Amino acid sequence: TEVNRGKGKVLKKSSPEKPENLDENEEDRDVKLSGADEAKAKKEGAKAEEQKQADTDKEIKGKKRTPNAADVTGKKSVKTFSLIPVPSFRDQDLQRIKILQNDMVKYRPIQITREKILKASLHYEKTYKISIELQQQKATAMVDYNKLVESNKAEVADVRRRSKAQLSKAKTHWQR
């Protein structure tokens, strides 16, 4: 009999009598535990189950008795082994792209609103500057108008004064 020297339990090929209807290749493919090995495997399995049960019972009893049993006994830290598959680079990249796209879609209305506000504020500033310039032009025009009115009033008053003077001169000339 050959011995399988791989990892785990040793399996031995049993070589009972050769049946006549099996050829050489089919017999090599059949692997069976011998009777002694099968009994030994069952005993080991039963012992392992009993040991697990005893360990869990001890842990439960230890927890019930003292809340700080882990501190007293110096319990080993247990590292869990995650069965969640590790994503590939493509999956990570796709997830990153989806997150970025979601952010872009989420913040686009806010960005559009900000752009509208910026455009409106630029338009307001431009219009405000034009309004200031128009107010200045209006103020200078009013000053010029007032000067013109004053000069016109002064001229009219001067013309009236001269005309009165000429009229009085002419009256005096004709009345003599």
CSV table of N, CA and C in Angstrom, one decimal:
chain,number,residue,atom,x,y,z
A,1,THR,N,0.8,-1.2,0.0
A,1,THR,CA,0.0,0.0,0.0
A,1,THR,C,0.9,1.2,0.0
A,2,GLU,N,0.4,2.3,-0.7
A,2,GLU,CA,1.1,3.6,-0.8
A,2,GLU,C,0.6,4.5,0.3
A,3,VAL,N,1.4,5.4,0.8
A,3,VAL,CA,1.0,6.4,1.8
A,3,VAL,C,0.9,7.7,1.2
A,4,ASN,N,-0.2,8.4,1.4
A,4,ASN,CA,-0.3,9.8,0.9
A,4,ASN,C,0.3,10.7,1.9
A,5,ARG,N,1.4,11.4,1.5
A,5,ARG,CA,2.1,12.3,2.4
A,5,ARG,C,1.8,13.8,2.2
A,6,GLY,N,0.5,14.1,1.9
A,6,GLY,CA,0.1,15.5,1.7
A,6,GLY,C,-0.3,16.1,3.0
A,7,LYS,N,-0.8,17.3,3.0
A,7,LYS,CA,-1.3,17.9,4.2
A,7,LYS,C,-2.6,17.2,4.7
A,8,GLY,N,-2.8,17.2,6.0
A,8,GLY,CA,-4.0,16.6,6.5
A,8,GLY,C,-3.8,15.2,6.9
A,9,LYS,N,-4.9,14.5,7.0
A,9,LYS,CA,-4.8,13.1,7.4
A,9,LYS,C,-4.2,12.2,6.3
A,10,VAL,N,-3.6,11.1,6.7
A,10,VAL,CA,-2.9,10.2,5.8
A,10,VAL,C,-3.9,9.2,5.3
A,11,LEU,N,-4.0,9.2,4.0
A,11,LEU,CA,-5.0,8.2,3.4
A,11,LEU,C,-4.2,7.1,2.8
A,12,LYS,N,-4.6,5.9,3.0
A,12,LYS,CA,-3.9,4.7,2.5
A,12,LYS,C,-4.8,4.1,1.5
A,13,LYS,N,-4.3,3.6,0.4
A,13,LYS,CA,-5.0,2.9,-0.5
A,13,LYS,C,-5.2,1.5,0.0
A,14,SER,N,-6.5,1.1,0.0
A,14,SER,CA,-6.7,-0.3,0.4
A,14,SER,C,-6.5,-1.2,-0.8
A,15,SER,N,-5.9,-2.3,-0.6
A,15,SER,CA,-5.7,-3.2,-1.8
A,15,SER,C,-6.3,-4.6,-1.5
A,16,PRO,N,-7.6,-4.6,-1.4
A,16,PRO,CA,-8.3,-5.9,-1.3
A,16,PRO,C,-8.1,-6.6,-2.6
A,17,GLU,N,-8.7,-7.7,-2.7
A,17,GLU,CA,-8.6,-8.5,-3.9
A,17,GLU,C,-9.0,-7.7,-5.1
A,18,LYS,N,-8.4,-8.0,-6.2
A,18,LYS,CA,-8.7,-7.3,-7.4
A,18,LYS,C,-10.0,-7.9,-8.0
A,19,PRO,N,-11.0,-7.0,-8.2
A,19,PRO,CA,-12.1,-7.5,-9.0
A,19,PRO,C,-11.7,-7.7,-10.4
A,20,GLU,N,-12.3,-8.6,-11.1
A,20,GLU,CA,-12.0,-8.9,-12.5
A,20,GLU,C,-12.5,-7.9,-13.5
A,21,ASN,N,-13.6,-7.3,-13.2
A,21,ASN,CA,-14.2,-6.4,-14.2
A,21,ASN,C,-13.6,-5.0,-14.1
A,22,LEU,N,-12.7,-4.6,-13.2
A,22,LEU,CA,-12.0,-3.3,-13.1
A,22,LEU,C,-10.7,-3.4,-13.8
A,23,ASP,N,-10.4,-2.4,-14.6
A,23,ASP,CA,-9.0,-2.4,-15.2
A,23,ASP,C,-8.1,-1.7,-14.2
A,24,GLU,N,-6.8,-1.5,-14.6
A,24,GLU,CA,-5.8,-1.0,-13.7
A,24,GLU,C,-6.0,0.5,-13.4
A,25,ASN,N,-6.5,1.3,-14.3
A,25,ASN,CA,-6.7,2.7,-14.1
A,25,ASN,C,-7.8,3.0,-13.1
A,26,GLU,N,-8.9,2.3,-13.2
A,26,GLU,CA,-10.0,2.6,-12.3
A,26,GLU,C,-9.6,2.2,-10.9
A,27,GLU,N,-8.8,1.2,-10.7
A,27,GLU,CA,-8.4,0.8,-9.3
A,27,GLU,C,-7.6,1.9,-8.7
A,28,ASP,N,-6.7,2.6,-9.5
A,28,ASP,CA,-5.8,3.6,-8.9
A,28,ASP,C,-6.6,4.9,-8.5
A,29,ARG,N,-7.8,5.1,-9.1
A,29,ARG,CA,-8.6,6.3,-8.8
A,29,ARG,C,-9.3,6.1,-7.5
A,30,ASP,N,-9.6,4.9,-7.0
A,30,ASP,CA,-10.4,4.7,-5.8
A,30,ASP,C,-9.5,4.8,-4.6
A,31,VAL,N,-9.8,5.7,-3.7
A,31,VAL,CA,-9.0,5.9,-2.4
A,31,VAL,C,-10.0,5.7,-1.3
A,32,LYS,N,-9.7,4.7,-0.4
A,32,LYS,CA,-10.6,4.4,0.7
A,32,LYS,C,-9.8,4.4,2.0
A,33,LEU,N,-10.4,4.8,3.1
A,33,LEU,CA,-9.8,4.6,4.4
A,33,LEU,C,-9.8,3.2,4.8
A,34,SER,N,-8.8,2.7,5.4
A,34,SER,CA,-8.8,1.4,5.9
A,34,SER,C,-9.7,1.4,7.2
A,35,GLY,N,-10.1,0.3,7.7
A,35,GLY,CA,-10.9,0.1,8.9
A,35,GLY,C,-10.3,0.8,10.1
A,36,ALA,N,-9.0,0.6,10.4
A,36,ALA,CA,-8.4,1.1,11.5
A,36,ALA,C,-8.3,2.7,11.4
A,37,ASP,N,-7.9,3.1,10.2
A,37,ASP,CA,-7.8,4.6,10.0
A,37,ASP,C,-9.2,5.3,10.2
A,38,GLU,N,-10.2,4.6,9.7
A,38,GLU,CA,-11.6,5.2,9.8
A,38,GLU,C,-12.0,5.3,11.3
A,39,ALA,N,-11.7,4.3,12.1
A,39,ALA,CA,-12.1,4.4,13.5
A,39,ALA,C,-11.2,5.4,14.2
A,40,LYS,N,-10.0,5.6,13.8
A,40,LYS,CA,-9.1,6.6,14.4
A,40,LYS,C,-9.6,8.0,14.1
A,41,ALA,N,-10.1,8.2,12.8
A,41,ALA,CA,-10.6,9.5,12.4
A,41,ALA,C,-11.8,9.8,13.2
A,42,LYS,N,-12.7,8.9,13.4
A,42,LYS,CA,-13.9,9.1,14.2
A,42,LYS,C,-13.6,9.5,15.6
A,43,LYS,N,-12.6,8.8,16.2
A,43,LYS,CA,-12.2,9.1,17.6
A,43,LYS,C,-11.7,10.5,17.7
A,44,GLU,N,-10.8,10.9,16.7
A,44,GLU,CA,-10.2,12.3,16.7
A,44,GLU,C,-11.3,13.3,16.6
A,45,GLY,N,-12.3,13.1,15.7
A,45,GLY,CA,-13.4,14.0,15.5
A,45,GLY,C,-14.2,14.2,16.7
A,46,ALA,N,-14.5,13.0,17.4
A,46,ALA,CA,-15.3,13.1,18.7
A,46,ALA,C,-14.5,13.9,19.7
A,47,LYS,N,-13.2,13.6,19.9
A,47,LYS,CA,-12.3,14.3,20.9
A,47,LYS,C,-12.3,15.8,20.6
A,48,ALA,N,-12.2,16.2,19.3
A,48,ALA,CA,-12.2,17.6,18.9
A,48,ALA,C,-13.5,18.3,19.3
A,49,GLU,N,-14.6,17.6,19.1
A,49,GLU,CA,-15.9,18.1,19.4
A,49,GLU,C,-16.0,18.3,20.9
A,50,GLU,N,-15.6,17.3,21.7
A,50,GLU,CA,-15.7,17.4,23.1
A,50,GLU,C,-14.8,18.5,23.6
A,51,GLN,N,-13.6,18.7,23.0
A,51,GLN,CA,-12.7,19.7,23.5
A,51,GLN,C,-13.3,21.1,23.2
A,52,LYS,N,-13.9,21.3,22.0
A,52,LYS,CA,-14.6,22.6,21.7
A,52,LYS,C,-15.7,22.9,22.7
A,53,GLN,N,-16.5,21.9,23.0
A,53,GLN,CA,-17.6,22.0,23.9
A,53,GLN,C,-17.1,22.4,25.3
A,54,ALA,N,-16.0,21.8,25.7
A,54,ALA,CA,-15.4,22.0,27.0
A,54,ALA,C,-14.8,23.5,27.1
A,55,ASP,N,-14.2,23.9,26.0
A,55,ASP,CA,-13.6,25.2,25.9
A,55,ASP,C,-14.8,26.3,26.0
A,56,THR,N,-15.8,26.1,25.2
A,56,THR,CA,-16.9,27.0,25.3
A,56,THR,C,-17.6,27.1,26.7
A,57,ASP,N,-17.7,25.9,27.3
A,57,ASP,CA,-18.3,25.8,28.6
A,57,ASP,C,-17.4,26.6,29.6
A,58,LYS,N,-16.1,26.5,29.5
A,58,LYS,CA,-15.2,27.2,30.4
A,58,LYS,C,-15.3,28.7,30.2
A,59,GLU,N,-15.4,29.1,28.9
A,59,GLU,CA,-15.5,30.5,28.6
A,59,GLU,C,-16.8,31.1,29.2
A,60,ILE,N,-17.9,30.4,29.0
A,60,ILE,CA,-19.2,30.8,29.6
A,60,ILE,C,-19.1,30.9,31.1
A,61,LYS,N,-18.6,29.8,31.7
A,61,LYS,CA,-18.5,29.8,33.2
A,61,LYS,C,-17.6,31.0,33.7
A,62,GLY,N,-16.5,31.2,33.0
A,62,GLY,CA,-15.5,32.2,33.4
A,62,GLY,C,-16.2,33.6,33.3
A,63,LYS,N,-17.0,33.8,32.3
A,63,LYS,CA,-17.7,35.1,32.1
A,63,LYS,C,-18.7,35.3,33.1
A,64,LYS,N,-19.4,34.2,33.5
A,64,LYS,CA,-20.5,34.4,34.5
A,64,LYS,C,-19.9,34.7,35.9
A,65,ARG,N,-18.8,34.1,36.2
A,65,ARG,CA,-18.2,34.2,37.5
A,65,ARG,C,-17.6,35.6,37.8
A,66,THR,N,-16.7,36.0,36.9
A,66,THR,CA,-16.1,37.4,37.1
A,66,THR,C,-16.2,38.1,35.8
A,67,PRO,N,-16.6,39.4,35.8
A,67,PRO,CA,-16.7,40.2,34.6
A,67,PRO,C,-15.4,40.5,34.0
A,68,ASN,N,-14.3,40.5,34.8
A,68,ASN,CA,-13.0,40.8,34.3
A,68,ASN,C,-12.1,39.5,34.1
A,69,ALA,N,-12.7,38.4,33.7
A,69,ALA,CA,-12.0,37.2,33.6
A,69,ALA,C,-10.9,37.2,32.6
A,70,ALA,N,-11.2,38.0,31.5
A,70,ALA,CA,-10.1,38.2,30.5
A,70,ALA,C,-8.9,38.8,31.1
A,71,ASP,N,-9.1,39.8,32.0
A,71,ASP,CA,-8.0,40.5,32.5
A,71,ASP,C,-7.2,39.6,33.5
A,72,VAL,N,-7.9,38.7,34.2
A,72,VAL,CA,-7.2,37.9,35.2
A,72,VAL,C,-6.5,36.7,34.5
A,73,THR,N,-7.1,36.1,33.5
A,73,THR,CA,-6.5,34.9,32.9
A,73,THR,C,-5.5,35.3,31.8
A,74,GLY,N,-5.5,36.6,31.3
A,74,GLY,CA,-4.6,37.0,30.2
A,74,GLY,C,-5.0,36.3,28.9
A,75,LYS,N,-6.3,36.4,28.6
A,75,LYS,CA,-6.9,35.7,27.4
A,75,LYS,C,-6.2,36.2,26.2
A,76,LYS,N,-5.9,35.4,25.2
A,76,LYS,CA,-5.3,35.7,24.0
A,76,LYS,C,-6.3,36.5,23.1
A,77,SER,N,-5.8,37.4,22.4
A,77,SER,CA,-6.6,38.2,21.5
A,77,SER,C,-7.0,37.3,20.3
A,78,VAL,N,-8.2,37.4,19.9
A,78,VAL,CA,-8.7,36.6,18.7
A,78,VAL,C,-8.8,37.5,17.5
A,79,LYS,N,-8.2,37.1,16.5
A,79,LYS,CA,-8.2,37.8,15.2
A,79,LYS,C,-9.3,37.2,14.3
A,80,THR,N,-10.2,37.9,13.9
A,80,THR,CA,-11.2,37.3,13.0
A,80,THR,C,-10.7,37.3,11.6
A,81,PHE,N,-11.1,36.3,10.9
A,81,PHE,CA,-10.8,36.2,9.5
A,81,PHE,C,-12.0,36.6,8.6
A,82,SER,N,-11.9,37.7,7.9
A,82,SER,CA,-13.0,38.1,7.1
A,82,SER,C,-13.2,37.3,5.8
A,83,LEU,N,-14.4,36.9,5.6
A,83,LEU,CA,-14.7,36.1,4.4
A,83,LEU,C,-15.2,37.0,3.3
A,84,ILE,N,-15.2,38.3,3.5
A,84,ILE,CA,-15.6,39.2,2.4
A,84,ILE,C,-14.4,39.3,1.4
A,85,PRO,N,-14.8,39.1,0.1
A,85,PRO,CA,-13.7,39.1,-0.9
A,85,PRO,C,-13.1,40.5,-1.0
A,86,VAL,N,-11.8,40.5,-1.2
A,86,VAL,CA,-11.1,41.8,-1.4
A,86,VAL,C,-11.3,42.3,-2.8
A,87,PRO,N,-11.8,43.5,-3.0
A,87,PRO,CA,-12.1,44.0,-4.3
A,87,PRO,C,-10.9,44.2,-5.1
A,88,SER,N,-11.0,44.0,-6.4
A,88,SER,CA,-9.9,44.2,-7.3
A,88,SER,C,-9.7,45.6,-7.6
A,89,PHE,N,-8.6,46.0,-8.2
A,89,PHE,CA,-8.3,47.4,-8.5
A,89,PHE,C,-9.4,48.0,-9.4
A,90,ARG,N,-9.9,47.2,-10.3
A,90,ARG,CA,-11.0,47.6,-11.2
A,90,ARG,C,-12.2,48.0,-10.4
A,91,ASP,N,-12.6,47.1,-9.5
A,91,ASP,CA,-13.7,47.4,-8.6
A,91,ASP,C,-13.5,48.6,-7.8
A,92,GLN,N,-12.3,48.7,-7.2
A,92,GLN,CA,-12.0,49.9,-6.4
A,92,GLN,C,-12.1,51.2,-7.2
A,93,ASP,N,-11.5,51.1,-8.4
A,93,ASP,CA,-11.6,52.3,-9.3
A,93,ASP,C,-13.0,52.6,-9.7
A,94,LEU,N,-13.8,51.6,-10.0
A,94,LEU,CA,-15.2,51.8,-10.4
A,94,LEU,C,-15.9,52.4,-9.2
A,95,GLN,N,-15.7,51.9,-8.0
A,95,GLN,CA,-16.4,52.5,-6.9
A,95,GLN,C,-16.0,53.9,-6.6
A,96,ARG,N,-14.7,54.3,-6.8
A,96,ARG,CA,-14.2,55.6,-6.7
A,96,ARG,C,-14.9,56.5,-7.7
A,97,ILE,N,-15.0,56.1,-8.9
A,97,ILE,CA,-15.6,56.8,-10.0
A,97,ILE,C,-17.1,57.1,-9.7
A,98,LYS,N,-17.7,56.0,-9.2
A,98,LYS,CA,-19.2,56.2,-8.8
A,98,LYS,C,-19.3,57.2,-7.7
A,99,ILE,N,-18.4,57.2,-6.7
A,99,ILE,CA,-18.5,58.2,-5.6
A,99,ILE,C,-18.3,59.6,-6.2
A,100,LEU,N,-17.3,59.8,-7.0
A,100,LEU,CA,-17.0,61.1,-7.6
A,100,LEU,C,-18.2,61.6,-8.5
A,101,GLN,N,-18.8,60.6,-9.3
A,101,GLN,CA,-19.9,61.0,-10.1
A,101,GLN,C,-21.1,61.4,-9.2
A,102,ASN,N,-21.3,60.7,-8.2
A,102,ASN,CA,-22.4,61.0,-7.3
A,102,ASN,C,-22.2,62.4,-6.6
A,103,ASP,N,-21.0,62.7,-6.2
A,103,ASP,CA,-20.7,64.0,-5.7
A,103,ASP,C,-20.9,65.1,-6.7
A,104,MET,N,-20.5,64.8,-8.0
A,104,MET,CA,-20.7,65.8,-9.0
A,104,MET,C,-22.2,66.1,-9.3
A,105,VAL,N,-22.9,65.0,-9.3
A,105,VAL,CA,-24.4,65.1,-9.5
A,105,VAL,C,-25.0,65.8,-8.4
A,106,LYS,N,-24.6,65.5,-7.2
A,106,LYS,CA,-25.1,66.1,-5.9
A,106,LYS,C,-24.9,67.6,-5.8
A,107,TYR,N,-23.6,68.0,-6.2
A,107,TYR,CA,-23.2,69.4,-6.0
A,107,TYR,C,-23.4,70.2,-7.2
A,108,ARG,N,-23.8,69.7,-8.3
A,108,ARG,CA,-24.0,70.4,-9.6
A,108,ARG,C,-25.1,71.5,-9.4
A,109,PRO,N,-26.2,71.3,-8.8
A,109,PRO,CA,-27.2,72.4,-8.7
A,109,PRO,C,-26.6,73.5,-7.8
A,110,ILE,N,-25.9,73.2,-6.8
A,110,ILE,CA,-25.3,74.2,-5.9
A,110,ILE,C,-24.3,75.0,-6.8
A,111,GLN,N,-23.5,74.3,-7.6
A,111,GLN,CA,-22.5,75.0,-8.4
A,111,GLN,C,-23.2,75.9,-9.4
A,112,ILE,N,-24.3,75.4,-10.0
A,112,ILE,CA,-25.1,76.3,-11.0
A,112,ILE,C,-25.6,77.5,-10.3
A,113,THR,N,-26.1,77.3,-9.1
A,113,THR,CA,-26.7,78.4,-8.3
A,113,THR,C,-25.6,79.4,-8.0
A,114,ARG,N,-24.4,79.0,-7.6
A,114,ARG,CA,-23.3,79.9,-7.3
A,114,ARG,C,-22.9,80.6,-8.6
A,115,GLU,N,-22.8,79.9,-9.8
A,115,GLU,CA,-22.5,80.6,-11.0
A,115,GLU,C,-23.5,81.7,-11.3
A,116,LYS,N,-24.8,81.4,-11.1
A,116,LYS,CA,-25.9,82.4,-11.4
A,116,LYS,C,-25.7,83.6,-10.4
A,117,ILE,N,-25.4,83.3,-9.2
A,117,ILE,CA,-25.2,84.4,-8.2
A,117,ILE,C,-24.0,85.2,-8.6
A,118,LEU,N,-22.9,84.6,-9.0
A,118,LEU,CA,-21.7,85.3,-9.4
A,118,LEU,C,-22.0,86.2,-10.7
A,119,LYS,N,-22.7,85.6,-11.6
A,119,LYS,CA,-23.0,86.3,-12.9
A,119,LYS,C,-23.9,87.5,-12.5
A,120,ALA,N,-24.9,87.3,-11.6
A,120,ALA,CA,-25.8,88.4,-11.3
A,120,ALA,C,-25.1,89.5,-10.5
A,121,SER,N,-24.1,89.0,-9.6
A,121,SER,CA,-23.4,90.1,-8.9
A,121,SER,C,-22.5,90.9,-9.8
A,122,LEU,N,-21.9,90.2,-10.8
A,122,LEU,CA,-21.0,90.9,-11.8
A,122,LEU,C,-21.9,91.9,-12.6
A,123,HIS,N,-23.1,91.4,-13.0
A,123,HIS,CA,-24.0,92.3,-13.7
A,123,HIS,C,-24.4,93.5,-12.9
A,124,TYR,N,-24.7,93.2,-11.6
A,124,TYR,CA,-25.1,94.3,-10.7
A,124,TYR,C,-24.0,95.3,-10.5
A,125,GLU,N,-22.7,94.8,-10.3
A,125,GLU,CA,-21.6,95.7,-10.2
A,125,GLU,C,-21.4,96.6,-11.4
A,126,LYS,N,-21.6,96.0,-12.6
A,126,LYS,CA,-21.4,96.7,-13.9
A,126,LYS,C,-22.5,97.8,-14.0
A,127,THR,N,-23.7,97.4,-13.7
A,127,THR,CA,-24.9,98.3,-13.7
A,127,THR,C,-24.7,99.4,-12.7
A,128,TYR,N,-24.2,99.1,-11.5
A,128,TYR,CA,-24.0,100.0,-10.4
A,128,TYR,C,-22.9,101.1,-10.9
A,129,LYS,N,-21.9,100.6,-11.5
A,129,LYS,CA,-20.8,101.6,-12.0
A,129,LYS,C,-21.5,102.5,-13.1
A,130,ILE,N,-22.3,101.9,-14.0
A,130,ILE,CA,-22.9,102.8,-15.0
A,130,ILE,C,-23.9,103.8,-14.3
A,131,SER,N,-24.6,103.3,-13.3
A,131,SER,CA,-25.5,104.2,-12.5
A,131,SER,C,-24.7,105.3,-11.8
A,132,ILE,N,-23.6,105.0,-11.3
A,132,ILE,CA,-22.8,106.0,-10.6
A,132,ILE,C,-22.3,107.0,-11.6
A,133,GLU,N,-21.8,106.5,-12.8
A,133,GLU,CA,-21.4,107.5,-13.8
A,133,GLU,C,-22.5,108.4,-14.3
A,134,LEU,N,-23.7,107.8,-14.4
A,134,LEU,CA,-24.9,108.6,-14.9
A,134,LEU,C,-25.3,109.6,-13.8
A,135,GLN,N,-25.2,109.2,-12.5
A,135,GLN,CA,-25.5,110.2,-11.5
A,135,GLN,C,-24.5,111.3,-11.5
A,136,GLN,N,-23.2,111.0,-11.7
A,136,GLN,CA,-22.2,112.0,-11.8
A,136,GLN,C,-22.5,113.0,-13.0
A,137,GLN,N,-22.8,112.4,-14.1
A,137,GLN,CA,-23.2,113.2,-15.3
A,137,GLN,C,-24.4,114.0,-15.1
A,138,LYS,N,-25.4,113.5,-14.4
A,138,LYS,CA,-26.6,114.2,-14.1
A,138,LYS,C,-26.2,115.4,-13.1
A,139,ALA,N,-25.4,115.1,-12.1
A,139,ALA,CA,-25.0,116.2,-11.2
A,139,ALA,C,-24.2,117.3,-11.9
A,140,THR,N,-23.3,116.9,-12.8
A,140,THR,CA,-22.6,118.0,-13.6
A,140,THR,C,-23.5,118.7,-14.5
A,141,ALA,N,-24.5,118.0,-15.1
A,141,ALA,CA,-25.4,118.6,-16.0
A,141,ALA,C,-26.3,119.6,-15.2
A,142,MET,N,-26.7,119.2,-14.0
A,142,MET,CA,-27.5,120.1,-13.1
A,142,MET,C,-26.7,121.4,-12.8
A,143,VAL,N,-25.5,121.2,-12.4
A,143,VAL,CA,-24.6,122.3,-12.1
A,143,VAL,C,-24.5,123.2,-13.3
A,144,ASP,N,-24.3,122.6,-14.5
A,144,ASP,CA,-24.2,123.4,-15.7
A,144,ASP,C,-25.5,124.2,-16.0
A,145,TYR,N,-26.6,123.4,-15.8
A,145,TYR,CA,-27.9,124.0,-16.0
A,145,TYR,C,-28.2,125.2,-15.1
A,146,ASN,N,-27.8,125.0,-13.8
A,146,ASN,CA,-28.0,126.1,-12.9
A,146,ASN,C,-27.1,127.3,-13.2
A,147,LYS,N,-25.9,127.0,-13.7
A,147,LYS,CA,-25.0,128.1,-14.1
A,147,LYS,C,-25.7,128.8,-15.3
A,148,LEU,N,-26.2,128.1,-16.2
A,148,LEU,CA,-26.8,128.6,-17.4
A,148,LEU,C,-28.0,129.5,-17.1
A,149,VAL,N,-28.8,128.9,-16.2
A,149,VAL,CA,-30.0,129.7,-15.7
A,149,VAL,C,-29.6,131.0,-15.1
A,150,GLU,N,-28.6,130.9,-14.2
A,150,GLU,CA,-28.1,132.1,-13.5
A,150,GLU,C,-27.5,133.1,-14.5
A,151,SER,N,-26.8,132.6,-15.4
A,151,SER,CA,-26.2,133.5,-16.4
A,151,SER,C,-27.3,134.1,-17.3
A,152,ASN,N,-28.3,133.3,-17.6
A,152,ASN,CA,-29.4,133.8,-18.4
A,152,ASN,C,-30.2,134.9,-17.7
A,153,LYS,N,-30.4,134.6,-16.4
A,153,LYS,CA,-31.2,135.5,-15.6
A,153,LYS,C,-30.3,136.8,-15.5
A,154,ALA,N,-29.0,136.7,-15.3
A,154,ALA,CA,-28.2,137.9,-15.2
A,154,ALA,C,-28.2,138.6,-16.5
A,155,GLU,N,-28.2,137.9,-17.6
A,155,GLU,CA,-28.2,138.6,-18.9
A,155,GLU,C,-29.5,139.3,-19.2
A,156,VAL,N,-30.6,138.6,-18.9
A,156,VAL,CA,-31.9,139.2,-19.0
A,156,VAL,C,-32.1,140.4,-18.2
A,157,ALA,N,-31.6,140.3,-16.9
A,157,ALA,CA,-31.6,141.5,-16.1
A,157,ALA,C,-30.8,142.6,-16.6
A,158,ASP,N,-29.7,142.3,-17.2
A,158,ASP,CA,-28.8,143.3,-17.8
A,158,ASP,C,-29.4,144.0,-19.0
A,159,VAL,N,-30.1,143.1,-19.8
A,159,VAL,CA,-30.8,143.6,-21.0
A,159,VAL,C,-31.9,144.5,-20.6
A,160,ARG,N,-32.7,144.2,-19.6
A,160,ARG,CA,-33.8,145.0,-19.1
A,160,ARG,C,-33.2,146.3,-18.5
A,161,ARG,N,-32.2,146.2,-17.8
A,161,ARG,CA,-31.6,147.4,-17.2
A,161,ARG,C,-31.1,148.3,-18.3
A,162,ARG,N,-30.5,147.8,-19.3
A,162,ARG,CA,-30.0,148.6,-20.4
A,162,ARG,C,-31.2,149.2,-21.2
A,163,SER,N,-32.2,148.3,-21.4
A,163,SER,CA,-33.3,148.8,-22.2
A,163,SER,C,-34.1,149.9,-21.4
A,164,LYS,N,-34.2,149.8,-20.1
A,164,LYS,CA,-34.8,150.9,-19.3
A,164,LYS,C,-33.9,152.2,-19.4
A,165,ALA,N,-32.6,151.9,-19.4
A,165,ALA,CA,-31.7,153.1,-19.4
A,165,ALA,C,-31.9,153.8,-20.8
A,166,GLN,N,-32.0,153.0,-21.9
A,166,GLN,CA,-32.2,153.6,-23.2
A,166,GLN,C,-33.6,154.2,-23.3
A,167,LEU,N,-34.6,153.6,-22.7
A,167,LEU,CA,-35.9,154.1,-22.8
A,167,LEU,C,-36.0,155.4,-22.0
A,168,SER,N,-35.4,155.5,-20.9
A,168,SER,CA,-35.4,156.7,-20.1
A,168,SER,C,-34.7,157.8,-20.8
A,169,LYS,N,-33.6,157.5,-21.5
A,169,LYS,CA,-32.8,158.4,-22.3
A,169,LYS,C,-33.6,158.9,-23.5
A,170,ALA,N,-34.3,158.0,-24.1
A,170,ALA,CA,-35.1,158.4,-25.3
A,170,ALA,C,-36.3,159.3,-24.8
A,171,LYS,N,-36.9,159.0,-23.7
A,171,LYS,CA,-38.0,159.8,-23.2
A,171,LYS,C,-37.6,161.2,-22.8
A,172,THR,N,-36.5,161.2,-22.2
A,172,THR,CA,-35.9,162.5,-21.8
A,172,THR,C,-35.6,163.3,-23.1
A,173,HIS,N,-35.1,162.7,-24.1
A,173,HIS,CA,-34.8,163.4,-25.4
A,173,HIS,C,-36.1,163.9,-26.1
A,174,TRP,N,-37.1,163.1,-26.1
A,174,TRP,CA,-38.4,163.5,-26.8
A,174,TRP,C,-39.2,164.4,-25.9
A,175,GLN,N,-39.0,164.4,-24.7
A,175,GLN,CA,-39.8,165.3,-23.8
A,175,GLN,C,-39.2,166.6,-23.7
A,176,ARG,N,-38.2,167.0,-24.1
A,176,ARG,CA,-37.5,168.3,-24.0
A,176,ARG,C,-37.9,169.0,-25.2
